[in-house]
Coordinates of C-alpha atoms in Angstrom, one line a residue:
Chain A
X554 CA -31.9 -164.8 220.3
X555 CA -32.5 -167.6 218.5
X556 CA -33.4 -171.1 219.9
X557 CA -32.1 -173.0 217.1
X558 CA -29.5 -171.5 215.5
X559 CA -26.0 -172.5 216.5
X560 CA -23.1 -171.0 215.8
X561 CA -21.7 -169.2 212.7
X562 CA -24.3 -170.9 210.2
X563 CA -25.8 -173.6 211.7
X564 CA -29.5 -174.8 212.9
X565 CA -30.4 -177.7 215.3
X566 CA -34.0 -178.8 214.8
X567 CA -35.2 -179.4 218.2
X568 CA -37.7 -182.4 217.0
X569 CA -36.4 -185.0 215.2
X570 CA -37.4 -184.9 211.7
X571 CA -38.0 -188.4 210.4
X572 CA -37.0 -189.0 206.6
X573 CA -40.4 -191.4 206.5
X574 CA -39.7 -192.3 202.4
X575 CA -37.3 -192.0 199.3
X576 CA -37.2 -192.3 195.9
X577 CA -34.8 -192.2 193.3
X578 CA -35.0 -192.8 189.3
X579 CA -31.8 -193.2 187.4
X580 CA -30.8 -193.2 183.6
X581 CA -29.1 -195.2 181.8
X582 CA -25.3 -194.1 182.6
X583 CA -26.6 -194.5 185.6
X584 CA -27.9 -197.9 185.3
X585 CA -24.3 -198.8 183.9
X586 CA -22.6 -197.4 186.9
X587 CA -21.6 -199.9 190.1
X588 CA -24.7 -197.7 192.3
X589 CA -27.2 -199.4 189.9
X590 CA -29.4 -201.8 191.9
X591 CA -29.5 -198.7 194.3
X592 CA -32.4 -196.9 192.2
X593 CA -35.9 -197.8 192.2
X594 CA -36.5 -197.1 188.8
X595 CA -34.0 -197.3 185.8
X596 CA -35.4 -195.6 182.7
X597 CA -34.9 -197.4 179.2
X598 CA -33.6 -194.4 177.4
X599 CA -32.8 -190.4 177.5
X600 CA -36.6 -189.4 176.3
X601 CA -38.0 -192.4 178.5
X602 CA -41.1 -192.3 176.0
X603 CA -41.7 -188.7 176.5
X604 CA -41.0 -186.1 173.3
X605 CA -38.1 -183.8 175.1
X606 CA -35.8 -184.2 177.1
X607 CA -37.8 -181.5 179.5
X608 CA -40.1 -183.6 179.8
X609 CA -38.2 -186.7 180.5
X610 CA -36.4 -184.9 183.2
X611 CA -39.9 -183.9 184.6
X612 CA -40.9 -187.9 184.3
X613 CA -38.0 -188.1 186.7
X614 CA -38.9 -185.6 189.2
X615 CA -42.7 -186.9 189.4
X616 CA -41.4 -190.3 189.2
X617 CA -39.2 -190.4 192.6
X618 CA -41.6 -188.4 194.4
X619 CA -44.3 -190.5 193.8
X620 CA -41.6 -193.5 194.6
X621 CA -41.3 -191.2 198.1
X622 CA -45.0 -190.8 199.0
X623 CA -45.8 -194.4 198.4
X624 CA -42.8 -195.8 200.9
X625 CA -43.9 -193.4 203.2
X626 CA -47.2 -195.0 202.9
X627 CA -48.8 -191.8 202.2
X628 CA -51.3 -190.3 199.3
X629 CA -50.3 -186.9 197.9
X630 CA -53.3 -185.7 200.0
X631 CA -51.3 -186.2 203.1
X632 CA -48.2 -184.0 201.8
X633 CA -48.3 -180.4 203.5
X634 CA -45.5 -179.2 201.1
X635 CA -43.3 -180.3 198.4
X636 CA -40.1 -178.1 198.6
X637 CA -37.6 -178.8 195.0
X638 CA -36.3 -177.5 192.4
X639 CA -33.8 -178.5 189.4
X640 CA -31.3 -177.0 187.1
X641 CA -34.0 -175.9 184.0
X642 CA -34.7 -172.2 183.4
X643 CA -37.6 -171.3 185.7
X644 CA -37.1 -174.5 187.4
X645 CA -39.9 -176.0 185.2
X646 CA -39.0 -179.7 186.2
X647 CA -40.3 -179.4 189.5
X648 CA -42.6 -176.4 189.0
X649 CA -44.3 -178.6 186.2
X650 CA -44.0 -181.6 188.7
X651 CA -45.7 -179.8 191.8
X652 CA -48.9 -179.3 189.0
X653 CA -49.1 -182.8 188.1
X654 CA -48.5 -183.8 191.9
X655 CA -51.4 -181.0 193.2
X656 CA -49.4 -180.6 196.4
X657 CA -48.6 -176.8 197.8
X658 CA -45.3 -176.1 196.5
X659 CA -42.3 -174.0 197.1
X660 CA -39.7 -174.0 194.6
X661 CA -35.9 -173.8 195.2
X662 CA -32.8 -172.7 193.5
X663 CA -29.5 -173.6 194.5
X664 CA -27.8 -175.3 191.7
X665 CA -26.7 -178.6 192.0
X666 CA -27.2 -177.9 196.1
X667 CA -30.6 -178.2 195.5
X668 CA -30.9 -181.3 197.4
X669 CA -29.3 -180.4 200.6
X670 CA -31.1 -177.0 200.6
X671 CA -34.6 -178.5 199.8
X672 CA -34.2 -180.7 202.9
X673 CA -33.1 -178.2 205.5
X674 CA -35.9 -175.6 204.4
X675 CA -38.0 -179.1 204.3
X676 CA -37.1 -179.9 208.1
X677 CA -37.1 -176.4 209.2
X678 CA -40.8 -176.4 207.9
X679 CA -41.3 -179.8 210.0
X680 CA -39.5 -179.1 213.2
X681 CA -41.3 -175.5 213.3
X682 CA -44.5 -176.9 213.1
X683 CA -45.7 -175.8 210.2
X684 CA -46.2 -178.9 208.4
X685 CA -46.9 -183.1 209.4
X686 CA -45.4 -184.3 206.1
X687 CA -43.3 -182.4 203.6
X688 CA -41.7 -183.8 200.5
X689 CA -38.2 -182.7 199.1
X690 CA -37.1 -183.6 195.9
X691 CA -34.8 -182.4 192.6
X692 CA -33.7 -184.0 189.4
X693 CA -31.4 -182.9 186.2
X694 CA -31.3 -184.6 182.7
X695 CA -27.5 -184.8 180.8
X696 CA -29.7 -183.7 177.3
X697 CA -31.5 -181.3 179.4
X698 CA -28.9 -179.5 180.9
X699 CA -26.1 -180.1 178.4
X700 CA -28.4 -178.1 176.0
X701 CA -29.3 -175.4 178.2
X702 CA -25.3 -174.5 179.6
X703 CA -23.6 -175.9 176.9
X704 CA -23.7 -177.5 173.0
X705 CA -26.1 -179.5 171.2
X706 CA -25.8 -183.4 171.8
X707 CA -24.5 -184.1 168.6
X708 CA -22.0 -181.5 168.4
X709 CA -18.4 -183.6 168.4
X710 CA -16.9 -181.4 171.3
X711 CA -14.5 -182.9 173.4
X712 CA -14.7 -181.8 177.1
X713 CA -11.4 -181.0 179.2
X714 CA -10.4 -183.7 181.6
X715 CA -11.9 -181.4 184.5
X716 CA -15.2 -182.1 182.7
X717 CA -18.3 -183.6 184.2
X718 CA -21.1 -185.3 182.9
X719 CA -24.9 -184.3 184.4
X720 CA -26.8 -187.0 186.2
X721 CA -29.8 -188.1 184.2
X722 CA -31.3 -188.9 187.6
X723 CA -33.9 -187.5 190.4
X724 CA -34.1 -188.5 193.7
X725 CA -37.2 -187.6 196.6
X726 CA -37.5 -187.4 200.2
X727 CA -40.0 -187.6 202.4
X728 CA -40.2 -186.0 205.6
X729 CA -42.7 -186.4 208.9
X730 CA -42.8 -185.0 212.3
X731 CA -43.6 -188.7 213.5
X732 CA -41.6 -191.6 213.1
X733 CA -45.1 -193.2 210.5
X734 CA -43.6 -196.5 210.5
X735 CA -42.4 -197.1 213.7
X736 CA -38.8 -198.2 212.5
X737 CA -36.5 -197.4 214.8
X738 CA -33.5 -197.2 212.4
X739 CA -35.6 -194.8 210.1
X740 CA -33.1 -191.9 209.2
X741 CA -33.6 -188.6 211.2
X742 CA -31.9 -185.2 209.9
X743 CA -31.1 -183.4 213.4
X744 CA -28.9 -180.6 212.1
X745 CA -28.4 -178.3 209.0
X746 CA -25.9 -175.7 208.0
X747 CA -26.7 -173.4 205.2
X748 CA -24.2 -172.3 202.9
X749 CA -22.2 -169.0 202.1
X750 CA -21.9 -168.2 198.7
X751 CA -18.2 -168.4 197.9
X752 CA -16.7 -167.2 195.0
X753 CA -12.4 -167.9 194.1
X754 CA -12.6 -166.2 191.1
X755 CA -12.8 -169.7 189.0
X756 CA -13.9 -168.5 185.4
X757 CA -14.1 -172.2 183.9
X758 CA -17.3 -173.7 183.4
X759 CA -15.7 -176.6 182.6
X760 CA -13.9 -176.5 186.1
X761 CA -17.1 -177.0 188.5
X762 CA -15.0 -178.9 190.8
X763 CA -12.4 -176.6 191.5
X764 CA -15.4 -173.9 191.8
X765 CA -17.0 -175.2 194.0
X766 CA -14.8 -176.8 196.7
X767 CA -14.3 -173.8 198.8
X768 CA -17.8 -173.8 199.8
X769 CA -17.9 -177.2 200.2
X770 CA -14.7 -176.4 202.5
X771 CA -16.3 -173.6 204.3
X772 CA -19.7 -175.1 204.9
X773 CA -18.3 -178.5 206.3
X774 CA -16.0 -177.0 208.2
X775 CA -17.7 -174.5 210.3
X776 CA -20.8 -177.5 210.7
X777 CA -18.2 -179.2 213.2
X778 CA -17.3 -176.1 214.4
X779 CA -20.7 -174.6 215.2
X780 CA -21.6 -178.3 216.9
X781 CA -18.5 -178.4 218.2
X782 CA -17.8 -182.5 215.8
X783 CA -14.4 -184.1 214.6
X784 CA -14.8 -185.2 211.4
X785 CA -15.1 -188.8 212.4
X786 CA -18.3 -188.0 214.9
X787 CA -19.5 -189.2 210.7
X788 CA -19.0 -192.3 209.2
X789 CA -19.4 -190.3 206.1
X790 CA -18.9 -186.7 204.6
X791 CA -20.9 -186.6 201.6
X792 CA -20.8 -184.2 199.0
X793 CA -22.6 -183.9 195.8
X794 CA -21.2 -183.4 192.9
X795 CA -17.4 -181.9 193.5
X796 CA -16.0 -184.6 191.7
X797 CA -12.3 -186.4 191.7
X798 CA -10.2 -183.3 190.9
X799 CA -13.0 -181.7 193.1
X800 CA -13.0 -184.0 195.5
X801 CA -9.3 -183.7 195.9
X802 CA -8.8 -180.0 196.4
X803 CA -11.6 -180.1 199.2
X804 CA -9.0 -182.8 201.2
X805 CA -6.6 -180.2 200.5
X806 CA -8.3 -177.3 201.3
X807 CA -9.4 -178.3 205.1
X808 CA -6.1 -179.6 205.5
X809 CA -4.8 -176.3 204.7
X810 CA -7.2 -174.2 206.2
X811 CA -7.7 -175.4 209.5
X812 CA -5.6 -179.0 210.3
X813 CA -9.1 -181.1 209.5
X814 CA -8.5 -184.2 207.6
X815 CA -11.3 -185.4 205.6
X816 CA -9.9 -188.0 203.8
X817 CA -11.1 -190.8 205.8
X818 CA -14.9 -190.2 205.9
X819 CA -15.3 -187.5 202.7
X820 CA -17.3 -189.2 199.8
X821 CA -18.3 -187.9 197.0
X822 CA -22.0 -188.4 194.9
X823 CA -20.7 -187.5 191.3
X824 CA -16.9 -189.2 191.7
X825 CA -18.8 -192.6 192.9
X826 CA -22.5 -192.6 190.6
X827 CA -20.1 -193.0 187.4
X828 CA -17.0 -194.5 188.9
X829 CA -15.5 -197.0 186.7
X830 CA -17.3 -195.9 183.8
X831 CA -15.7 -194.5 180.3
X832 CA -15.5 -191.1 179.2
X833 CA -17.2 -189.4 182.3
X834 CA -14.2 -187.0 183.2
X835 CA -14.5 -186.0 186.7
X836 CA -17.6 -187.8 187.4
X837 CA -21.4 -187.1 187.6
X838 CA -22.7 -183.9 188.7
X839 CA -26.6 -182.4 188.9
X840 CA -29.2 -181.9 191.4
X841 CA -29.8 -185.4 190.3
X842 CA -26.6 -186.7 191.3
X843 CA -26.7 -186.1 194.7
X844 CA -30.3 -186.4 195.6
X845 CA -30.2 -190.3 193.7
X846 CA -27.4 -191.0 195.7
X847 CA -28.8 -190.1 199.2
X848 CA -32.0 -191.7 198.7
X849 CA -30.2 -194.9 196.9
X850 CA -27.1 -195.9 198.0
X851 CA -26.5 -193.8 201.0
X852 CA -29.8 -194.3 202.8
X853 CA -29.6 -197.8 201.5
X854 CA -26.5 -198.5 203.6
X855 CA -28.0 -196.5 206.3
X856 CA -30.9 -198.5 206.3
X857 CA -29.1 -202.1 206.8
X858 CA -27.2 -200.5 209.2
X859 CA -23.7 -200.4 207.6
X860 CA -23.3 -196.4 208.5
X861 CA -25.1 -194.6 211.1
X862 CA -24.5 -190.9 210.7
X863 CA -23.9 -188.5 207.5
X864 CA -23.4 -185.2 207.0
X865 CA -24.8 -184.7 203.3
X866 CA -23.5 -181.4 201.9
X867 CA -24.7 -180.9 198.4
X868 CA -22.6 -178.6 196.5
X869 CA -23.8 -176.3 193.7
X870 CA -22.5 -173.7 191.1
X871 CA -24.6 -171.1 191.1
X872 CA -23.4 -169.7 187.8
X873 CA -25.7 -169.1 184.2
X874 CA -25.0 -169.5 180.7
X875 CA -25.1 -165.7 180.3
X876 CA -23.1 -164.8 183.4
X877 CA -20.3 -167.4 182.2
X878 CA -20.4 -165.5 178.5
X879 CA -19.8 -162.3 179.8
X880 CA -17.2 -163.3 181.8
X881 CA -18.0 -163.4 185.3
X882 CA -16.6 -166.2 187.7
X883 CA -18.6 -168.9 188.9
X884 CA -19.8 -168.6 192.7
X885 CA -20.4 -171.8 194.8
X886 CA -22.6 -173.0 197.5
X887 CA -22.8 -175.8 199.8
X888 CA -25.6 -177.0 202.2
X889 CA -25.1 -179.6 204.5
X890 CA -27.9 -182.1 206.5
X891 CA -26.7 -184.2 209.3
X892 CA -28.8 -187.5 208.7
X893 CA -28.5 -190.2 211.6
X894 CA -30.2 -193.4 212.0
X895 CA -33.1 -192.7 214.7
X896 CA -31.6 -195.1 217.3
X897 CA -28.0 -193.9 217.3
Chain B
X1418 CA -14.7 -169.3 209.7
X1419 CA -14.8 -167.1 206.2
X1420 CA -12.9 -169.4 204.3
X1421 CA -11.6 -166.0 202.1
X1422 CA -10.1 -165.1 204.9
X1423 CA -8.6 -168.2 206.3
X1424 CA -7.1 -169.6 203.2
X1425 CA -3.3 -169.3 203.2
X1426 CA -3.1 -169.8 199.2
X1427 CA -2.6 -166.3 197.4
X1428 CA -3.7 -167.1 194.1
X1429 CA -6.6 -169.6 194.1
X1430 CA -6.6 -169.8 190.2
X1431 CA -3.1 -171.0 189.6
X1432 CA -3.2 -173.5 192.5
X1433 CA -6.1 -174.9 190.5
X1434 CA -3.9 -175.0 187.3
X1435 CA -1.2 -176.6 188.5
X1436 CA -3.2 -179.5 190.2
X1437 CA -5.8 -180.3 187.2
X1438 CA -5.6 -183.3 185.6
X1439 CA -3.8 -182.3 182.1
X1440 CA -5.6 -182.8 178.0
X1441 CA -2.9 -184.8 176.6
X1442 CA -1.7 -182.9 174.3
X1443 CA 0.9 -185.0 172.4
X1444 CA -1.9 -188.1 172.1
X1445 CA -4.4 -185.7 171.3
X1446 CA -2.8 -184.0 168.8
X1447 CA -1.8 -187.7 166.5
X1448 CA -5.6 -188.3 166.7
X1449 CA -6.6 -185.3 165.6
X1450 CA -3.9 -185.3 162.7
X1451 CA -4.8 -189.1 161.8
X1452 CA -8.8 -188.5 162.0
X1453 CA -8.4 -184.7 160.3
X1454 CA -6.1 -186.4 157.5
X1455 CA -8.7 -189.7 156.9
X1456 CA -11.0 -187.1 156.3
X1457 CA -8.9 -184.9 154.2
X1458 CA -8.3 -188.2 152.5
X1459 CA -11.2 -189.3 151.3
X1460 CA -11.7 -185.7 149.9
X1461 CA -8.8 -186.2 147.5
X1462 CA -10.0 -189.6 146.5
X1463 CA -13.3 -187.7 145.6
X1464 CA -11.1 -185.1 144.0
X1465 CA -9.8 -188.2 141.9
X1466 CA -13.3 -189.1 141.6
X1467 CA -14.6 -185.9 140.3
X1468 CA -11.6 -184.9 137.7
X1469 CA -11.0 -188.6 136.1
X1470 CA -14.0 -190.3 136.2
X1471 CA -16.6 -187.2 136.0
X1472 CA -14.5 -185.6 134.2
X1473 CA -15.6 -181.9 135.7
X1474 CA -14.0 -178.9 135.5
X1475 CA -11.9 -177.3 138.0
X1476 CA -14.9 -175.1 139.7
X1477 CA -17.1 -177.8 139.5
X1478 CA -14.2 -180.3 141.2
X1479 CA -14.3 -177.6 143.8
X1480 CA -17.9 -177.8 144.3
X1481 CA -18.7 -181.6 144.0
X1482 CA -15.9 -182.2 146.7
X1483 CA -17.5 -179.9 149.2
X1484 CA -21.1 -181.2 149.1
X1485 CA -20.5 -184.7 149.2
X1486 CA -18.1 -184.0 152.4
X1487 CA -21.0 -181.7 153.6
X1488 CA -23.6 -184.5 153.1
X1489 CA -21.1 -186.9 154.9
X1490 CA -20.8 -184.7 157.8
X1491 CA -24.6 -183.7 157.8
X1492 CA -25.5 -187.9 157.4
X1493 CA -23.1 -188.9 159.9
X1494 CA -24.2 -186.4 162.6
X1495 CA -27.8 -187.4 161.7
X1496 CA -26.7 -191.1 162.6
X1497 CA -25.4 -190.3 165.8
X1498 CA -21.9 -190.8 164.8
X1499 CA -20.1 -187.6 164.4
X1500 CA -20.4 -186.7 168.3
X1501 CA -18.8 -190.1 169.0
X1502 CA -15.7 -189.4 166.4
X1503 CA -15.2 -185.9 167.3
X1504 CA -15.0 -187.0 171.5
X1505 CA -12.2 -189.3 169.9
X1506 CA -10.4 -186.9 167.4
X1507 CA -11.4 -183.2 168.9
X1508 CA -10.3 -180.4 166.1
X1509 CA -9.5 -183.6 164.2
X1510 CA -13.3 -183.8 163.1
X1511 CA -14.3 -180.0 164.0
X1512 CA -11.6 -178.6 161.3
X1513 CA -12.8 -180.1 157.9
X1514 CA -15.5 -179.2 156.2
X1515 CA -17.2 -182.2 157.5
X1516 CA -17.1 -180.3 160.9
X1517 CA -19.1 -177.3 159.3
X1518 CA -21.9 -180.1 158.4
X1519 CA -22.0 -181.0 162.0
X1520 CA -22.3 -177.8 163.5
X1521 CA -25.3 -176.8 161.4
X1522 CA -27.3 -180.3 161.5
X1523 CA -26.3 -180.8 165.7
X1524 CA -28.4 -177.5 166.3
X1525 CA -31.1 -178.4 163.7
X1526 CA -31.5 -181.5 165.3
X1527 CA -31.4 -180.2 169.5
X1528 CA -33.8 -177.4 168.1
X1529 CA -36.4 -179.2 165.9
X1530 CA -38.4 -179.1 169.2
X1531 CA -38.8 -176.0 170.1
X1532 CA -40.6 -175.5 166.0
X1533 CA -39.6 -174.7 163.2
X1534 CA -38.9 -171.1 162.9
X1535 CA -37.9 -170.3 166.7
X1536 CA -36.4 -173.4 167.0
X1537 CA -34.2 -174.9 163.8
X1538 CA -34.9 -171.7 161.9
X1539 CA -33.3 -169.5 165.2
X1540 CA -30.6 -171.9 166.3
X1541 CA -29.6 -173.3 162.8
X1542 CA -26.6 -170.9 163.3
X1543 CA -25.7 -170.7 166.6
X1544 CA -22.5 -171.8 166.4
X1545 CA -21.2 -171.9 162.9
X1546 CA -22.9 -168.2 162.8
X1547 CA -19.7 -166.8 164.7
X1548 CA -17.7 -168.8 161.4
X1549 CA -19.5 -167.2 159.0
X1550 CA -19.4 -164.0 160.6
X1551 CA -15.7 -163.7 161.1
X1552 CA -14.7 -165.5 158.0
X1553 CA -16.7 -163.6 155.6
X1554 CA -15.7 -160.5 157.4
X1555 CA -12.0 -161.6 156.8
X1556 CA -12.4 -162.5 153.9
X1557 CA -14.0 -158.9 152.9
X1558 CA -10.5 -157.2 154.5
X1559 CA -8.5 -159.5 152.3
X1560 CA -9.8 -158.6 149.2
X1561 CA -9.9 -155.0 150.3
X1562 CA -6.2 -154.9 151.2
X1563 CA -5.6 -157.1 147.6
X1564 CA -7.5 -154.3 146.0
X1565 CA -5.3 -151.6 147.3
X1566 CA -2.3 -153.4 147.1
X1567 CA -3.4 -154.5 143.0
X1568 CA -4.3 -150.5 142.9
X1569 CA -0.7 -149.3 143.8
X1570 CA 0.9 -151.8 141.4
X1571 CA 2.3 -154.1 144.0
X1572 CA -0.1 -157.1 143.8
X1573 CA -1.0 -159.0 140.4
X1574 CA -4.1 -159.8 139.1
X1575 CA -4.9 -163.4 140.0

């Protein structure tokens, strides 16, 4: 029997782990959008002086993670691990990345989740001893991505109103077994709960939202259940990248499934990054989305003390180009971290 | 909790459908008409062009039409444009020949990276090779049901 695993899904690190550093680089939708003075860096353009939009997204990556190392006062000598990934073929953002940064590197998968899962792998690493300092991070380019799942840039397509738009945006953590800095506000991740894969049969690629909310359903709800939480034990709910129409059947859902009303703390990464903005659809959504808008904004507010405790659950769609062509439907996952401020 | 079990809706699919935020059809369709019919437009006025002041012949009418419309499309998407007018107009800008151009330059131009013969030379087609494919093949079943039917005395010559 376990120590640390709790419940249905659920693990409680027994140590806090300490979230020492962040970074997060956005583009320029994202520099338009009301989160702007959240990101560290704002890049000039798409290519940000690189030839591809590869390796822009991978100026991203190595950008916020050096952004990361250097709030936590570290050197890349002093990282154990870097744990990432991205939504590329062969994850070559933060493969490439881990190369460049010369730190040992484990490289993820979970779609759009990416995020959440790279930072409960990350604080399972730390709270098991395995590791002093361990760095999580993910990214996703719109040219990037939009040319890998869907049509070239200039092709004058129209999305459907369920469409989003991928984040042009990557985002870094960095995570210690000691509290470096000696802040006692510094955000701690105390709990994670790691996703099922849920599929409802949704065959639209163009539909991520609807795709993808029963996991983020599932996976929230059974986190209060296996710590035994109401909903409002958070100040917020975070998810990554369901969306509005997303973002509204997951309200629905809980309602429906078990009484839980969300509506009051759920906030969602890709509805907010391009709120307000013109012909974004649904909203943002990417690895990038969410991990920008954990280490901006959310930690941000988190920081100056304006929320205490989060429960970031980053949603993916864990679909492929040739497993939408042939038909199948797209499955979902969600991971969730519980993030506190260390003196809470 | 599995949600699949503890979901009470039947049929997750339709639920989805019937609370999705809507295309406009009616709006979309008068911007397509008005953005497919500028287009169409300024392809008469070349007609014009071609048979009073070039004074060409009917073939070469044909032909003159469809490459300037083809270099308009190709320019255009080269610009940066096209994208922005077909998000407005949808099949507006994808139906004209205009829209062929911009399927065949938007690849060249995504592609142009990964070299010349893997990239452009690969891709060039990728998606007005399914156009090609079915509309030449259509056409081939036309003319061999006209041949049959001009065969059995039914059709005349054209």
């Amino acid at each position: 029997m376990s120590k640390k695993h709790r419940g249905a899904q659920s693990v409680a690190f027994e140590k806090p782990v300490y979230l020492i550093g962040r970074g997060c680089v956005g583009g320029v939708m994202e520099g338009k959008g009301p989160l702007a003075r959240h990101f560290d860096i704002l890049a000039s353009d798409a290519l940000w002086g690189e030839d591809s939009f590869e390796k822009a997204e991978r100026k991203f990556f190595f950008e916020a993670a050096k952004k990361a190392i250097e709030k936590g006062k570290k050197s890349s000598r002093d990282i154990d691990f870097l744990v990432g990934g991205d939504l590329l073929n062969q994850i070559i953002s933060a493969s490439f990345s881990a190369r460049d940064l010369d730190i040992p590197y484990l490289g993820l998968y979970g779609a759009c989740s990416s995020m959440a899962e790279s930072l409960a792998v990350g604080s399972m690493i730390v709270d098991g001893g395995f590791a002093s300092h361990v760095l999580c991070a993910t990214s996703s380019h719109f040219g990037a991505a939009e040319r890998q799942f869907r049509f070239p840039l200039e092709l004058g397509t129209p999305k459907p109103p369920t469409g989003q738009n991928t984040a042009t945006a990557a985002g870094a953590s960095l995570l210690s077994d000691a509290n470096d800095l000696g802040d006692p506000g510094c955000p701690v991740i105390r709990r994670a709960t790691i996703g099922n894969v849920v599929d409802f049969g949704v065959t639209d690629a163009n539909n991520m939202g609807a795709a993808m909310a029963p996991a983020a359903a599932e996976t929230i709800l059974n986190h209060l259940e296996d710590f035994s939480l109401e909903p409002d034990y958070y100040d917020k709910i975070v998810t990554g990248d369901l969306g509005t129409f997303g973002s509204e059947l997951l309200i629905d859902l809980a309602k429906q499934v078990s009484g839980t009303d969300l509506s009051k703390v759920h906030y969602d990464c890709g509805a907010s990054l391009y709120a307000g903005l013109k012909k974004v659809y649904c909203g943002a959504s990417g690895c990038g989305c969410s991990a920008s808008v954990l280490n901006g904004y959310l930690l941000d507010e988190m920081q100056a003390g304006r929320i205490r405790r989060i429960l970031f659950v980053a949603t993916g769609a864990l679909h492929s180009p040739t497993s939408a062509q042939q038909g199948e439907s797209i499955p979902g996952i969600a991971h969730g971290v519980a993030i506190e401020r260390g003196d809470v | 909790m599995d949600i699949n079990k503890s979901i009470k809706i039947k049929n997750y699919n339709e639920y989805v459908k019937q609370k999705m935020p809507k295309s406009k059809v009616f709006l979309d369709c008068i911007k397509a008409f008005f953005v497919g019919g500028a287009i169409c437009t300024v392809g008469q006025g070349l007609r014009l062009l071609a048979q009073e002041v070039l004074l060409l012949d009917d073939k070469g009418t044909a032909a003159f039409v469809a490459m300037v419309l083809v270099f308009l499309g190709a320019l255009f998407t080269g610009l940066g444009l096209y994208d922005v007018l077909g998000n407005f107009a949808g099949a507006g800008s994808i139906v004209p020949i205009t829209g062929f151009a911009n399927s065949i330059v938007s690849p060249a131009m995504e592609y142009k990276r990964e070299g010349m013969v893997l990239g452009v030379g690969a891709k060039l087609f990728s998606i007005a090779g399914p156009v090609l494919v079915y509309g030449i093949s259509a056409s081939v079943l036309v003319g061999i049901v006209y041949f049959i039917l001009h065969a059995c005395g039914v059709a005349t010559p054209l």
